[in-house]
């Protein structure tokens, strides 16, 4: 049982902790590549606005 805590916006890329879209602010995002192109970046896709985005970790 998890619920989002609006006071915590660190946005760590974790399957159980959705990343907030930088374009529309939606948390309806999906991590596209589990391992990502590098250790410090990961690719995500926003279902809210349909934009892919890259996130630094
Ligand atoms: Zn979006």
Tab-separated table of C-alpha atoms and ligand atoms in Angstrom:
chain	number	residue	atom	x	y	z
A	1	UNK	CA	0.000	0.000	0.000
A	2	UNK	CA	1.796	3.053	-1.246
A	3	UNK	CA	0.520	6.515	-1.829
A	4	UNK	CA	2.384	9.454	-3.276
A	5	UNK	CA	3.712	11.955	-0.812
A	6	UNK	CA	3.520	15.419	-2.396
A	7	UNK	CA	6.211	16.703	-0.045
A	8	UNK	CA	8.719	14.250	-1.449
A	9	UNK	CA	9.675	15.259	-4.966
A	10	UNK	CA	13.140	13.819	-5.290
A	11	UNK	CA	11.779	11.744	-8.157
A	12	UNK	CA	14.066	8.808	-7.779
A	13	UNK	CA	13.678	6.502	-10.707
A	14	UNK	CA	12.258	3.425	-9.164
A	15	UNK	CA	9.522	1.114	-10.329
A	16	UNK	CA	7.524	1.752	-7.208
A	17	UNK	CA	8.249	5.479	-7.218
A	18	UNK	CA	7.041	7.000	-10.504
A	19	UNK	CA	9.079	9.783	-12.013
A	20	UNK	CA	7.280	13.046	-12.575
A	21	UNK	CA	7.159	14.208	-16.182
A	22	UNK	CA	9.195	17.401	-16.690
A	23	UNK	CA	6.772	18.542	-19.389
A	24	UNK	CA	3.352	18.107	-17.867
A	25	UNK	CA	4.047	17.033	-14.291
A	26	UNK	CA	2.212	13.744	-14.648
A	27	UNK	CA	3.441	10.737	-12.744
A	28	UNK	CA	1.938	8.443	-15.360
A	29	UNK	CA	5.413	7.623	-16.572
A	30	UNK	CA	7.121	4.450	-17.560
A	31	UNK	CA	10.775	3.569	-17.445
A	32	UNK	CA	11.702	2.501	-20.937
A	33	UNK	CA	15.002	0.766	-20.380
A	34	UNK	CA	15.566	-0.969	-17.046
A	35	UNK	CA	19.311	-0.502	-17.256
A	36	UNK	CA	19.338	2.741	-19.199
A	37	UNK	CA	22.070	3.986	-21.524
A	38	UNK	CA	24.333	4.664	-18.563
A	39	UNK	CA	24.421	4.258	-14.822
A	40	UNK	CA	23.437	7.843	-14.146
A	41	UNK	CA	20.698	8.268	-16.748
A	42	UNK	CA	17.487	6.506	-17.517
A	43	UNK	CA	14.895	6.854	-20.219
A	44	UNK	CA	11.267	7.347	-19.366
A	45	UNK	CA	8.066	7.805	-21.286
A	46	UNK	CA	5.174	9.964	-20.198
A	47	UNK	CA	1.687	8.646	-20.829
A	48	UNK	CA	0.241	12.017	-19.913
A	49	UNK	CA	1.699	13.990	-22.815
A	50	UNK	CA	3.290	11.251	-24.887
A	51	UNK	CA	6.804	12.622	-24.523
A	52	UNK	CA	9.884	10.546	-23.898
A	53	UNK	CA	12.344	12.088	-21.504
A	54	UNK	CA	15.687	11.338	-19.967
A	55	UNK	CA	16.335	11.595	-16.315
A	56	UNK	CA	19.560	12.052	-14.420
A	57	UNK	CA	19.852	9.922	-11.322
B	1	LIG	ZN1	4.106	14.480	-19.629
